[in-house]
């Protein structure tokens, strides 16, 4: 069973604050993703990566940076947080070797920007 | 760009009812289609996929058939249970993009016992 762990699970910050969301997967998957989930929008892709040092732009990247430091670790950075970034963030990983397109999601990080 | 449309935001049923959740897609290529399920407090879980026209995917009593002609991948289950209450997401993706999945807005299913 794939394991994807996110931290923190809950975070409250103020407008203009710095936030880093962390994600670690322990299954040697090449692909990792950051999604945000909002009512009425479903899941929207922010950034993704297919290996250490690689970064690909997703569909809603504005206001977000990301960095993949190792095969296991993928970080999402909000350098000047805004209330519009209040959301539930999910990290996911996938094994492209099997080419199934099956993503394994973490349990989510709830971010509130006041 | 590619998109997925789920017309039902919420569906309320009783146990043993028949379920249909509609999913239509728009894509420039020939994507794979997916259903994911999300239980309260958890991340989405892969349910099943189909990657070519007329292919049927299925899991846990749920099924959907890839229909390229109508650009649809509707989710069906013959007899729902209270434990099926969850949010269901339809998604599409292409392998040459590392399965960058595009999700629909989700359908919340509530099943009364």
mmCIF file of C-alpha atoms in Angstrom, chain A residues 18-99:
data_model
loop_
_atom_site.group_PDB
_atom_site.id
_atom_site.type_symbol
_atom_site.label_atom_id
_atom_site.label_comp_id
_atom_site.label_asym_id
_atom_site.label_seq_id
_atom_site.Cartn_x
_atom_site.Cartn_y
_atom_site.Cartn_z
ATOM 1 C CA UNK A 18 5.157 32.360 4.665
ATOM 2 C CA UNK A 19 3.929 28.778 4.546
ATOM 3 C CA UNK A 20 5.639 25.538 3.595
ATOM 4 C CA UNK A 21 3.642 22.358 3.137
ATOM 5 C CA UNK A 22 5.638 19.142 3.157
ATOM 6 C CA UNK A 23 4.999 15.816 1.496
ATOM 7 C CA UNK A 24 6.932 12.557 1.744
ATOM 8 C CA UNK A 25 6.259 9.327 -0.118
ATOM 9 C CA UNK A 26 7.993 6.075 0.753
ATOM 10 C CA UNK A 27 7.242 4.017 -2.338
ATOM 11 C CA UNK A 28 9.960 5.107 -4.748
ATOM 12 C CA UNK A 29 7.402 6.700 -7.053
ATOM 13 C CA UNK A 30 8.791 9.029 -9.680
ATOM 14 C CA UNK A 31 5.837 11.388 -9.985
ATOM 15 C CA UNK A 32 4.588 13.662 -7.232
ATOM 16 C CA UNK A 33 1.794 16.223 -7.373
ATOM 17 C CA UNK A 34 0.250 19.064 -5.397
ATOM 18 C CA UNK A 35 -3.496 19.652 -5.751
ATOM 19 C CA UNK A 36 -5.853 22.042 -4.034
ATOM 20 C CA UNK A 37 -9.442 21.112 -3.290
ATOM 21 C CA UNK A 38 -12.204 23.702 -3.130
ATOM 22 C CA UNK A 39 -15.972 23.387 -3.126
ATOM 23 C CA UNK A 40 -17.303 23.917 -6.614
ATOM 24 C CA UNK A 41 -13.897 23.415 -8.209
ATOM 25 C CA UNK A 42 -12.955 19.889 -7.237
ATOM 26 C CA UNK A 43 -9.245 19.101 -7.362
ATOM 27 C CA UNK A 44 -6.974 21.438 -9.279
ATOM 28 C CA UNK A 45 -3.323 20.758 -10.049
ATOM 29 C CA UNK A 46 -0.831 23.331 -8.780
ATOM 30 C CA UNK A 47 2.585 21.798 -9.564
ATOM 31 C CA UNK A 48 4.026 18.381 -10.225
ATOM 32 C CA UNK A 49 7.404 16.711 -10.610
ATOM 33 C CA UNK A 50 8.823 13.604 -12.206
ATOM 34 C CA UNK A 51 11.993 13.420 -10.164
ATOM 35 C CA UNK A 52 14.400 15.162 -7.832
ATOM 36 C CA UNK A 53 15.184 18.654 -9.071
ATOM 37 C CA UNK A 54 12.366 18.607 -11.641
ATOM 38 C CA UNK A 55 9.317 20.870 -11.532
ATOM 39 C CA UNK A 56 6.373 21.118 -13.895
ATOM 40 C CA UNK A 57 3.714 23.816 -13.912
ATOM 41 C CA UNK A 58 0.170 22.735 -13.244
ATOM 42 C CA UNK A 59 -3.129 24.421 -13.995
ATOM 43 C CA UNK A 60 -3.312 26.903 -11.084
ATOM 44 C CA UNK A 61 0.329 27.791 -10.260
ATOM 45 C CA UNK A 62 0.002 31.508 -9.484
ATOM 46 C CA UNK A 63 1.178 32.364 -5.980
ATOM 47 C CA UNK A 64 2.821 28.981 -5.423
ATOM 48 C CA UNK A 65 6.339 27.654 -5.672
ATOM 49 C CA UNK A 66 7.371 24.056 -5.290
ATOM 50 C CA UNK A 67 10.587 22.140 -4.895
ATOM 51 C CA UNK A 68 11.409 18.443 -5.171
ATOM 52 C CA UNK A 69 14.533 17.907 -3.106
ATOM 53 C CA UNK A 70 14.699 14.103 -3.260
ATOM 54 C CA UNK A 71 12.667 11.336 -4.812
ATOM 55 C CA UNK A 72 10.732 11.140 -1.534
ATOM 56 C CA UNK A 73 10.159 14.803 -0.686
ATOM 57 C CA UNK A 74 8.066 17.462 -2.420
ATOM 58 C CA UNK A 75 7.395 20.877 -0.868
ATOM 59 C CA UNK A 76 4.802 23.526 -1.652
ATOM 60 C CA UNK A 77 5.756 27.111 -0.772
ATOM 61 C CA UNK A 78 3.461 30.094 -0.320
ATOM 62 C CA UNK A 79 5.725 33.104 0.156
ATOM 63 C CA UNK A 80 3.049 35.786 0.496
ATOM 64 C CA UNK A 81 -0.079 33.962 1.520
ATOM 65 C CA UNK A 82 -3.451 35.434 0.601
ATOM 66 C CA UNK A 83 -6.984 34.574 1.794
ATOM 67 C CA UNK A 84 -7.722 33.132 -1.662
ATOM 68 C CA UNK A 85 -5.205 30.390 -0.868
ATOM 69 C CA UNK A 86 -7.309 29.121 2.012
ATOM 70 C CA UNK A 87 -7.938 25.562 0.890
ATOM 71 C CA UNK A 88 -7.392 21.865 1.474
ATOM 72 C CA UNK A 89 -4.140 20.788 -0.154
ATOM 73 C CA UNK A 90 -3.406 17.249 -1.257
ATOM 74 C CA UNK A 91 -0.123 15.700 -2.223
ATOM 75 C CA UNK A 92 -0.077 12.603 -4.393
ATOM 76 C CA UNK A 93 2.439 10.245 -5.969
ATOM 77 C CA UNK A 94 2.338 7.769 -8.811
ATOM 78 C CA UNK A 95 4.458 5.058 -10.320
ATOM 79 C CA UNK A 96 4.805 5.883 -13.993
ATOM 80 C CA UNK A 97 6.529 2.585 -14.595
ATOM 81 C CA UNK A 98 3.221 0.778 -14.452
ATOM 82 C CA UNK A 99 1.650 3.476 -16.560
#
